[in-house]
Short mmCIF file of C-alpha atoms in Angstrom, two decimals:
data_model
loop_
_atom_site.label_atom_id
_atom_site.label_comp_id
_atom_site.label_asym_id
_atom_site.label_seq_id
_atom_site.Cartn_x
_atom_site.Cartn_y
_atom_site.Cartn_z
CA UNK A 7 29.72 -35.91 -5.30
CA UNK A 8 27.93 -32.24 -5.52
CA UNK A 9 24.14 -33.10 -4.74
CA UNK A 10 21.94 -30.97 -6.97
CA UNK A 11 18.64 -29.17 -5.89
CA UNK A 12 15.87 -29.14 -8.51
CA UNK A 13 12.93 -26.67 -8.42
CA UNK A 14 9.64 -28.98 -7.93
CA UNK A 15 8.10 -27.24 -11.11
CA UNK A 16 7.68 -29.36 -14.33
CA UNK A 17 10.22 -27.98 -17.19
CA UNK A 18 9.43 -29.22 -20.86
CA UNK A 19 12.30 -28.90 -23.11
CA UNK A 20 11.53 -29.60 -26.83
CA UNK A 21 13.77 -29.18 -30.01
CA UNK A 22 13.27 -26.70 -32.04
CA UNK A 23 12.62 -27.89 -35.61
CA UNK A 24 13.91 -24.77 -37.07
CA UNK A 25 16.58 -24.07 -35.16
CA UNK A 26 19.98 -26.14 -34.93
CA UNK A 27 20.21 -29.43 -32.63
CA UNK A 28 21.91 -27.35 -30.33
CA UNK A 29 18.90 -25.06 -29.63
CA UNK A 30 15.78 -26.16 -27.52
CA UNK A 31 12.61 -24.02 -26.07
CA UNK A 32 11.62 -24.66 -22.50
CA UNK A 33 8.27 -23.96 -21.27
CA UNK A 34 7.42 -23.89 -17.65
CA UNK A 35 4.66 -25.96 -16.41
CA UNK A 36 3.13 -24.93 -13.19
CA UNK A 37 2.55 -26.88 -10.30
CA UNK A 38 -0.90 -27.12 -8.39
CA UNK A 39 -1.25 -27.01 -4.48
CA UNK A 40 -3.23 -25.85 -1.59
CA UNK A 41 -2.05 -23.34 1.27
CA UNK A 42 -3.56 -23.40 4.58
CA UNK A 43 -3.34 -23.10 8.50
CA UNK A 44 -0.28 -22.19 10.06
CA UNK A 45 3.11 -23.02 8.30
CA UNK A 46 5.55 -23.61 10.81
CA UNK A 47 8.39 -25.09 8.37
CA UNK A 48 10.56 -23.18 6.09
CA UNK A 49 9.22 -23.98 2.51
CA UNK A 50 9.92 -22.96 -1.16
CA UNK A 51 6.61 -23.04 -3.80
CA UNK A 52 7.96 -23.51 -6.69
CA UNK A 53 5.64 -21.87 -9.83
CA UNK A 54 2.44 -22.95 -9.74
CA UNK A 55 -1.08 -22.18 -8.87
CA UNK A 56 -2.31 -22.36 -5.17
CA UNK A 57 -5.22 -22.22 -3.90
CA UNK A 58 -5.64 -20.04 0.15
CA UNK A 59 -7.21 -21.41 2.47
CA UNK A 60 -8.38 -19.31 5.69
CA UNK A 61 -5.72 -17.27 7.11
CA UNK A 62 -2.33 -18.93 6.62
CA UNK A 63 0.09 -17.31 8.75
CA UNK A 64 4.15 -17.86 8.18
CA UNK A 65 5.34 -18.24 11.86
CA UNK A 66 8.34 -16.63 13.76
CA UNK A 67 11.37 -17.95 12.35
CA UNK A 68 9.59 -19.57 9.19
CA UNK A 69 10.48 -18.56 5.84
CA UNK A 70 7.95 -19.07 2.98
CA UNK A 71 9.17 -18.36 -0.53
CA UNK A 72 6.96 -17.92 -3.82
CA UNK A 73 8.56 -18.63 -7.23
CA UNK A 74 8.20 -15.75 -10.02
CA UNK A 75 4.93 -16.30 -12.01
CA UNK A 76 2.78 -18.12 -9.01
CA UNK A 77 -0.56 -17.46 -8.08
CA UNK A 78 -2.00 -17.64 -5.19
CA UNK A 79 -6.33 -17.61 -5.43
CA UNK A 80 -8.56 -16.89 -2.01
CA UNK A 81 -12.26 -17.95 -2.06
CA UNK A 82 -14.66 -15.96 -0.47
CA UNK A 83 -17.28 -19.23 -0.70
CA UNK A 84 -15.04 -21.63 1.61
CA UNK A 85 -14.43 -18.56 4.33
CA UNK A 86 -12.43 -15.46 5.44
CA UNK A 87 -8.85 -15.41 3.93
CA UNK A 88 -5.49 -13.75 3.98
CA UNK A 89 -1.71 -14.47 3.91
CA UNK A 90 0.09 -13.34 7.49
CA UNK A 91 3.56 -13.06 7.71
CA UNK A 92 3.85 -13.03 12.02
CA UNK A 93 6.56 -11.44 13.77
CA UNK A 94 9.81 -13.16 13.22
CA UNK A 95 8.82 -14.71 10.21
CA UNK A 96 9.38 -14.10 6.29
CA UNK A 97 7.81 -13.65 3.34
CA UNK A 98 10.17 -13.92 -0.18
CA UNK A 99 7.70 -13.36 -2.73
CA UNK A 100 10.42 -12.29 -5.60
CA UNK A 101 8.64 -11.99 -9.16
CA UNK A 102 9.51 -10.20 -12.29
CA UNK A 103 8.12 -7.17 -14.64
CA UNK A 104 6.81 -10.26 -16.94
CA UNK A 105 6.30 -12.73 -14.44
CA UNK A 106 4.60 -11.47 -11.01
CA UNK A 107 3.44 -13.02 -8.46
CA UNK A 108 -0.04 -12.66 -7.99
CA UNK A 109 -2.46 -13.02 -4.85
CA UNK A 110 -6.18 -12.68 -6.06
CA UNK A 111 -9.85 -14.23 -5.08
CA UNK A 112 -11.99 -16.09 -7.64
CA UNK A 113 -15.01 -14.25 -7.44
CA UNK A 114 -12.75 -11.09 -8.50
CA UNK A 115 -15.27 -9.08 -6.13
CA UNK A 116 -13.62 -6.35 -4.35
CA UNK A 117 -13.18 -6.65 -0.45
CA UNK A 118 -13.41 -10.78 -0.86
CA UNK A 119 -10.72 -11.58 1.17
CA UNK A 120 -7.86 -10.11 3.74
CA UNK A 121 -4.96 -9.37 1.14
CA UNK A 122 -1.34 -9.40 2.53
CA UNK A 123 -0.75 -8.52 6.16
CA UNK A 124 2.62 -8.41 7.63
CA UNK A 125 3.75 -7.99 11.45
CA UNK A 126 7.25 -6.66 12.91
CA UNK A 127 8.64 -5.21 16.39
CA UNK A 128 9.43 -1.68 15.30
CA UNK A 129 9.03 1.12 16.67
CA UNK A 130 5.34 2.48 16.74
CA UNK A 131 4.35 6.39 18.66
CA UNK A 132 0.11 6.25 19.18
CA UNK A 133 0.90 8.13 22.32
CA UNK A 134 2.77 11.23 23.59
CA UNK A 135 3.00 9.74 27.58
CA UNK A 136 3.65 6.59 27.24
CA UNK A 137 7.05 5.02 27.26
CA UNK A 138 8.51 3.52 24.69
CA UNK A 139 8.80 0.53 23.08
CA UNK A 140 4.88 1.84 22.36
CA UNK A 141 2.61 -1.23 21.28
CA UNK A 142 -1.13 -1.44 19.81
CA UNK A 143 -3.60 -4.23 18.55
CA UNK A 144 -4.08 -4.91 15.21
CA UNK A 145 -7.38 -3.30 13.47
CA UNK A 146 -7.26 -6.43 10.96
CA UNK A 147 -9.55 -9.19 13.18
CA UNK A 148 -6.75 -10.94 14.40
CA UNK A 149 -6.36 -8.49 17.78
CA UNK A 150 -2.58 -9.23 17.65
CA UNK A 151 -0.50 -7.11 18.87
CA UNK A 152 2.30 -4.64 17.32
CA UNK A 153 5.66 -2.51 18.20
CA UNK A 154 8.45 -2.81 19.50
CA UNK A 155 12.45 -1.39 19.12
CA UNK A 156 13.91 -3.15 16.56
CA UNK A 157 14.42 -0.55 13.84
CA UNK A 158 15.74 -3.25 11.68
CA UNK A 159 13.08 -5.69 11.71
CA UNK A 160 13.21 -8.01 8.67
CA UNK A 161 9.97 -9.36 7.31
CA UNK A 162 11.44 -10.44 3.87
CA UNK A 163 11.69 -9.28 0.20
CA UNK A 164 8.72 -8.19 -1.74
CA UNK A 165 8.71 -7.56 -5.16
CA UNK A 166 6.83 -7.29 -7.91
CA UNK A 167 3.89 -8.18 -6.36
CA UNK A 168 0.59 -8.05 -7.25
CA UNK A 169 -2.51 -8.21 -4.40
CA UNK A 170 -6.40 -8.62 -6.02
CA UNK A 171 -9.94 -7.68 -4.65
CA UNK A 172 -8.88 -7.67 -1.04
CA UNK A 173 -9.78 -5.22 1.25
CA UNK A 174 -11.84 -6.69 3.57
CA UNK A 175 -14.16 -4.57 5.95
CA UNK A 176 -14.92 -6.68 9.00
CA UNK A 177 -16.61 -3.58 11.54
CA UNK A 178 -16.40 -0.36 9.47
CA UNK A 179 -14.13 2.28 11.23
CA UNK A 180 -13.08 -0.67 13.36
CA UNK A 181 -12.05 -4.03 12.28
CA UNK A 182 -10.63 -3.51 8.17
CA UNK A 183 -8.18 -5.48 6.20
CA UNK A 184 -6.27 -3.67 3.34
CA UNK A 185 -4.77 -4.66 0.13
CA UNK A 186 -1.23 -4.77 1.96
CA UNK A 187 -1.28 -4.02 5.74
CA UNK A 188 2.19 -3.25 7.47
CA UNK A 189 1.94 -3.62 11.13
CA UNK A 190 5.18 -2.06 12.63
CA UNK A 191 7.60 -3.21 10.19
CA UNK A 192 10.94 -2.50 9.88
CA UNK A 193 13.83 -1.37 7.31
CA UNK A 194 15.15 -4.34 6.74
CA UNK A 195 12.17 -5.44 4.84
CA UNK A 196 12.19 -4.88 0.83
CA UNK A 197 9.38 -3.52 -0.69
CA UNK A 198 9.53 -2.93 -4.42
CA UNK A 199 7.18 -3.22 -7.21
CA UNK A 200 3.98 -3.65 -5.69
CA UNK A 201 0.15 -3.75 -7.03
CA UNK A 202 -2.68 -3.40 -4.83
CA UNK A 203 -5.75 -3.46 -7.20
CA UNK A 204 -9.18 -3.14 -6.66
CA UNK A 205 -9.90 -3.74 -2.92
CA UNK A 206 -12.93 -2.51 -1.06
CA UNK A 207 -10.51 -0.89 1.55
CA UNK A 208 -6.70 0.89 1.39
CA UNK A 209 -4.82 -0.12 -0.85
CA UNK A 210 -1.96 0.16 1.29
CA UNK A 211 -1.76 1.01 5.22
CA UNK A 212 1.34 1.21 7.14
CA UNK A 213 0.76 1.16 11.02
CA UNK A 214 3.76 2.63 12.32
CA UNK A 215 7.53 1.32 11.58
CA UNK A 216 10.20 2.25 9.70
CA UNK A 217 9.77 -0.06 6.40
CA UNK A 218 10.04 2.19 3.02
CA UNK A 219 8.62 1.32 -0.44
CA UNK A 220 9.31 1.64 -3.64
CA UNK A 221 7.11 1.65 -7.26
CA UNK A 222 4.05 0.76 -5.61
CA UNK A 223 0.65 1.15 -7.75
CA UNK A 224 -2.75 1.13 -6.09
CA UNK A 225 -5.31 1.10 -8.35
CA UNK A 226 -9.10 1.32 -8.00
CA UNK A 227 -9.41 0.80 -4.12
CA UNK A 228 -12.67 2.14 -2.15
CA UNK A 229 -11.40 3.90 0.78
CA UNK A 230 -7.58 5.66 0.51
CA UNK A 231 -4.67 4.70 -2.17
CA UNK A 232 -2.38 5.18 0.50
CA UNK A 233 -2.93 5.96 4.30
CA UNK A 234 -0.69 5.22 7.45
CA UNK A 235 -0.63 5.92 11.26
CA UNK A 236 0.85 4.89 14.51
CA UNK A 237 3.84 7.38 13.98
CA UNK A 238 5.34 5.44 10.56
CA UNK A 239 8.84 7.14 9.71
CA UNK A 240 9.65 5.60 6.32
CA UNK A 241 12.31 7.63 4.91
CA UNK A 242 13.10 6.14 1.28
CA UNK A 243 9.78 5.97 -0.54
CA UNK A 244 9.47 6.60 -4.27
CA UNK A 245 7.54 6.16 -7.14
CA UNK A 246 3.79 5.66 -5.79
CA UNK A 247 0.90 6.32 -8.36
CA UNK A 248 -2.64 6.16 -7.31
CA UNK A 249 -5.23 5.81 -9.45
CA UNK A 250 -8.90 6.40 -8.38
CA UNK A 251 -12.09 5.32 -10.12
CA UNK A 252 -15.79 4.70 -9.88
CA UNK A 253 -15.40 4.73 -5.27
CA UNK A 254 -12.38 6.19 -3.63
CA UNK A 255 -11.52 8.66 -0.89
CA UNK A 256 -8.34 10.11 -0.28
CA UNK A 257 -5.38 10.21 -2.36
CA UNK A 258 -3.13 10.08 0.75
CA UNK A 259 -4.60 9.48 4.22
CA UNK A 260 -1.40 10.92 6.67
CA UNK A 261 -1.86 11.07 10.27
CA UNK A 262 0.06 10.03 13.70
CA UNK A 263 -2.36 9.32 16.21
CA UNK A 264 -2.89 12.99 17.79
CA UNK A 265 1.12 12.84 18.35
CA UNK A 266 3.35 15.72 17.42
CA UNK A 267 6.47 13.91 16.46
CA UNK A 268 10.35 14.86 15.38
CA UNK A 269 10.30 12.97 13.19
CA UNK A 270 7.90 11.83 9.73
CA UNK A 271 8.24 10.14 6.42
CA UNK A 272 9.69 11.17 3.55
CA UNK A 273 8.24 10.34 -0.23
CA UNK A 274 9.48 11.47 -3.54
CA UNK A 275 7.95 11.25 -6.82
CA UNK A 276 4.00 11.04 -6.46
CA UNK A 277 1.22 10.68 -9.16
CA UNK A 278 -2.32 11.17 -7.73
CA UNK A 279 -5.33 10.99 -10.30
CA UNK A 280 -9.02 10.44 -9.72
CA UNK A 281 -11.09 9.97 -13.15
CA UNK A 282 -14.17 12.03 -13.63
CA UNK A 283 -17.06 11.16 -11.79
CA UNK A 284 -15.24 9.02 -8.70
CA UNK A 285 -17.85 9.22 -5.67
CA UNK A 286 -16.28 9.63 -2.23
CA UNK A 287 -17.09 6.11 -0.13
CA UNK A 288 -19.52 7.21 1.99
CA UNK A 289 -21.86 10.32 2.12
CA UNK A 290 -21.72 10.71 6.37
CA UNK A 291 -18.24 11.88 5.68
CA UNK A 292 -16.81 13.44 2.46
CA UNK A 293 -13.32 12.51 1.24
CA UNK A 294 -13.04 13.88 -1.93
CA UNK A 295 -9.04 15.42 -1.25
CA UNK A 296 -5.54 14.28 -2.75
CA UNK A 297 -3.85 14.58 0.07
CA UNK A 298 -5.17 14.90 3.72
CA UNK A 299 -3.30 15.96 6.77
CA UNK A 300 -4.95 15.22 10.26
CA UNK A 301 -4.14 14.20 14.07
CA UNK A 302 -0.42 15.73 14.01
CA UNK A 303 0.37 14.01 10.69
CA UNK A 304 3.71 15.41 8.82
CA UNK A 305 6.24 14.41 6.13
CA UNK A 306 8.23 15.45 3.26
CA UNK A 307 7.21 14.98 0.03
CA UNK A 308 8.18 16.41 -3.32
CA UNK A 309 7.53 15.72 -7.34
CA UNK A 310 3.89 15.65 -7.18
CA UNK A 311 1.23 15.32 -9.59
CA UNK A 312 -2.18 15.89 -8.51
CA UNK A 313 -5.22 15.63 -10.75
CA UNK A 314 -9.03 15.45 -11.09
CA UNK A 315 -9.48 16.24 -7.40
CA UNK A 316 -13.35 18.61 -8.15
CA UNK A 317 -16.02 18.99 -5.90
CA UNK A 318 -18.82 16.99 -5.66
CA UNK A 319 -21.95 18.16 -6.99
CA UNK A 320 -24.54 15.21 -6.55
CA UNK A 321 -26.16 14.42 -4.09
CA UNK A 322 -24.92 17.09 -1.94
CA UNK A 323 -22.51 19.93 -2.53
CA UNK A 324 -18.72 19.01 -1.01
CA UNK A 325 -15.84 20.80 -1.91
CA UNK A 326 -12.79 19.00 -2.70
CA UNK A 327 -9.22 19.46 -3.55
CA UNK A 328 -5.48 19.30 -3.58
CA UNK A 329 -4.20 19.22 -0.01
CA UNK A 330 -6.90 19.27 3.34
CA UNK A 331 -5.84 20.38 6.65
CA UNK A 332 -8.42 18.57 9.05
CA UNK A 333 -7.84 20.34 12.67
CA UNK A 334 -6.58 22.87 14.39
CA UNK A 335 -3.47 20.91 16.08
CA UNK A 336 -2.32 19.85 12.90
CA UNK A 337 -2.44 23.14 11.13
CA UNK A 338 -0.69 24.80 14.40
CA UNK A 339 2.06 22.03 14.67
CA UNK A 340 2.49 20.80 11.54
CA UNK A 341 1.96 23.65 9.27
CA UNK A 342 2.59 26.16 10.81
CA UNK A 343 5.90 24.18 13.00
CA UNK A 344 7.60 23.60 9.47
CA UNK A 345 6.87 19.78 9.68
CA UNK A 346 5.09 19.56 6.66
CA UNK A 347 7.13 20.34 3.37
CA UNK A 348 5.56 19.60 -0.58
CA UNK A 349 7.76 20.89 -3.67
CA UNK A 350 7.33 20.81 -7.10
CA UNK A 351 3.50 19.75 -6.44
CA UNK A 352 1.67 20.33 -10.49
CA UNK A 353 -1.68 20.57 -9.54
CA UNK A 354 -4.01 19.87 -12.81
CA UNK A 355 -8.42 19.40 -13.18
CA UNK A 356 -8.80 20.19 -9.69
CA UNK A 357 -10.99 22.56 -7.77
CA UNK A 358 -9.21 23.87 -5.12
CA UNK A 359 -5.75 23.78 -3.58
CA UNK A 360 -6.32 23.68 0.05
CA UNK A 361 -9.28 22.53 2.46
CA UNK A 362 -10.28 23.10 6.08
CA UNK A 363 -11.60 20.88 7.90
CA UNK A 364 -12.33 23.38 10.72
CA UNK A 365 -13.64 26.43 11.03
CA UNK A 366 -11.37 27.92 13.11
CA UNK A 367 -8.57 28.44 10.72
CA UNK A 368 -7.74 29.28 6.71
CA UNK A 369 -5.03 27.23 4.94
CA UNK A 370 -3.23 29.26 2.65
CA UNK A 371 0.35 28.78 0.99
CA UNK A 372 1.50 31.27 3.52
CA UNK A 373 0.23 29.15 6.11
CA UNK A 374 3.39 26.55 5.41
CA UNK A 375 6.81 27.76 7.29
CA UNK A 376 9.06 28.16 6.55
CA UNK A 377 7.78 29.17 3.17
CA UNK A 378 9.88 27.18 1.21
CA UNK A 379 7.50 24.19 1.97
CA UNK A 380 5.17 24.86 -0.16
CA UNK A 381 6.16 25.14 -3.59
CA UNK A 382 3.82 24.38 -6.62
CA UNK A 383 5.52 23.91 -10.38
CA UNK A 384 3.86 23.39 -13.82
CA UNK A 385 7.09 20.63 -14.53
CA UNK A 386 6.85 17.57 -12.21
CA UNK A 387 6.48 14.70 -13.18
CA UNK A 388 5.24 12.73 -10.33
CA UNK A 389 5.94 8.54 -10.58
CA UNK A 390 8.27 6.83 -12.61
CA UNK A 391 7.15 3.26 -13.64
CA UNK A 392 8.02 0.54 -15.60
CA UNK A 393 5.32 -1.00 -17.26
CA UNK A 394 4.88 -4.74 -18.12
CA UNK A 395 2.51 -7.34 -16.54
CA UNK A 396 3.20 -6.84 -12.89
CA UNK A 397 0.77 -3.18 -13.56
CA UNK A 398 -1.38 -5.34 -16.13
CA UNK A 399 -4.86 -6.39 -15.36
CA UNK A 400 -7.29 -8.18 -17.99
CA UNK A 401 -5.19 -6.60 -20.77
CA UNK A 402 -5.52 -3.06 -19.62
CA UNK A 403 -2.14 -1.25 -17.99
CA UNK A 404 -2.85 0.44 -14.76
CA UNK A 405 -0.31 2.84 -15.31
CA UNK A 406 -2.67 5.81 -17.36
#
């Protein structure tokens, strides 16, 4: 006899009065639960709403999996929280357009809890001596450590996925916690579809690795939409749209720990806006730039909107603009080396194209070689998203 699995959530089915006997409407009931501590045994959650407790980390060799439509709710009142997927273990956090999954904190107060963070062996560069397989500690008040050589590390399949009002900052410039946080992870992981709304740090930091994403939205976070280090080397990346209001620094944080790689990532189709009147994060140091470049950070990206980047006015003067070079190693290797290519970049509302960060040299398109990468276009057309309630908050689409 074939045994059966059932989901654990409730399903109503009902007859349809209208409709023939054969016809009957199913509506979903969701399930109710708690998630806490460390979860050492393979488990599915079937749709529901859970509550997170503290920092529940999936260990190696675990595989947690989220039905489409759940909800998973931090509280900032019972303690610091966030969901860790350790190395060796998975995360399968599948949703839909219409039904995402959806990671939030009650008090819907940005920076209330630790969002997503997500740990893999591969390979990481934060020096140019030592030898590899290179390895740091994590920034994220866990102190774990990161890197390794597997290329291919698998931390599971996200998609559309939503993260809330995370961002936590433990020691500023020290100890932070993003919307997502990707600690060395590796290709085989699936990233699609992803929201990172309203956190109080970035909305999404890779820390070295090879992972890609794709269709990610990061909406309303304080410090950088998107930012990465530790020598990250992505190479299929598309569709990313940030959206900055009221706080927010840089568009794109890229840099590679002071390392002049051969290698970089590579992102395609890019839609950077900040809305009028968006105050950098802090007034000790100005971020007011799309796109900034510093310690030996490189890439490729093309099909580029950038908009509303102006200078600040109040309380002190700042310029700000389309693309900042920050130092003088950057602009020599970088640059000037070829390793930094943008085409088709529409620049729109914004006060200047290019910023230095030193005084000891002037960024100019000329400055790019060869000279093909640098291109600027009045056609692109930057990120290509589906909308629907995975990029719907409070009945307002965060795709503008």
């Amino acid at each position: 006899m074939k045994k059966i699995a059932f989901s654990l959530a409730i399903i109503i089915t009902s007859s349809l009065a209208s409709c023939s006997s054969n016809e009957t409407e199913t509506t979903k009931v969701p399930v109710t639960g708690e998630i806490a501590g460390d979860l050492t045994v393979s488990k599915t959650y079937a749709y529901g709403n859970y509550t997170l407790k503290g920092f529940a980390k999936v260990a190696s060799g675990v595989t947690i999996t989220f039905e489409a439509g759940s909800t998973i709710t931090a509280d900032k009142a019972d303690g610091d929280d966030a969901f860790v997927i350790l190395n060796g273990g998975k995360l399968v956090a599948v949703g839909t357009a219409a039904e995402p999954i959806v990671f939030t904190e009650k008090s819907k107060v940005s920076g209330s809890w630790g969002g997503i963070i997500m740990y893999g062996d591969a390979p990481i560069v934060n020096s140019a001596t030592a030898v590899a397989p290179q390895t740091a500690t994590s920034e994220d008040g866990l102190a774990l450590s990161y890197g390794g050589a597997n290329a291919t590390h698998n931390g599971g399949t996200l998609k559309y996925v939503r993260v809330e009002y995370a961002g936590q900052v433990i020691t500023q410039n020290n100890k932070e916690q993003n919307g997502f946080s990707f600690y060395s992870v590796g290709s085989g992981t699936i990233l699609e579809n992803l929201v990172s709304y309203k956190g109080n740090d970035d909305g999404f930091e890779f820390y070295g690795g090879t992972v890609s994403a794709k269709n990610l939205i990061s909406y309303g976070n304080a410090d950088d939409a998107f930012d990465w280090q530790d020598g990250w080397r992505g190479q299929e990346n598309t569709n990313w749209y940030a959206y900055q209001e009221v706080v927010g620094n840089y568009g794109m944080e890229i840099e590679a720990k002071s390392v002049n790689n051969a290698f970089w990532p590579k992102v395609t189709n890019i839609t950077l806006k900040r809305a009028t009147g968006t105050a950098t994060e802090a007034q000790s140091e100005i971020q007011l730039d799309a796109i900034q470049f510093k310690k030996e950070g490189n890439g490729e990206y093309s099909n580029i909107i950038i908009d509303g980047y102006k200078n600040q006015t109040t309380p002190t003067t700042k310029n700000g603009g389309a693309i900042q070079i920050l130092d003088l190693a950057t602009y020599n290797n970088q640059v000037a080396a070829g390793k930094i290519k943008l085409t088709n970049v529409t620049i729109t509302n914004t006060d200047n194209t290019f910023i230095s960060g030193a005084t000891t040299f002037t960024v100019a398109a000329s400055s790019f070689l060869p000279t093909t990468n640098w291109a600027t276009s009045t056609t692109a057309t930057g990120a290509s998203l589906t909308t629907g309630a995975w990029a719907t908050v409070n009945g307002a689409s965060l795709i503008k």
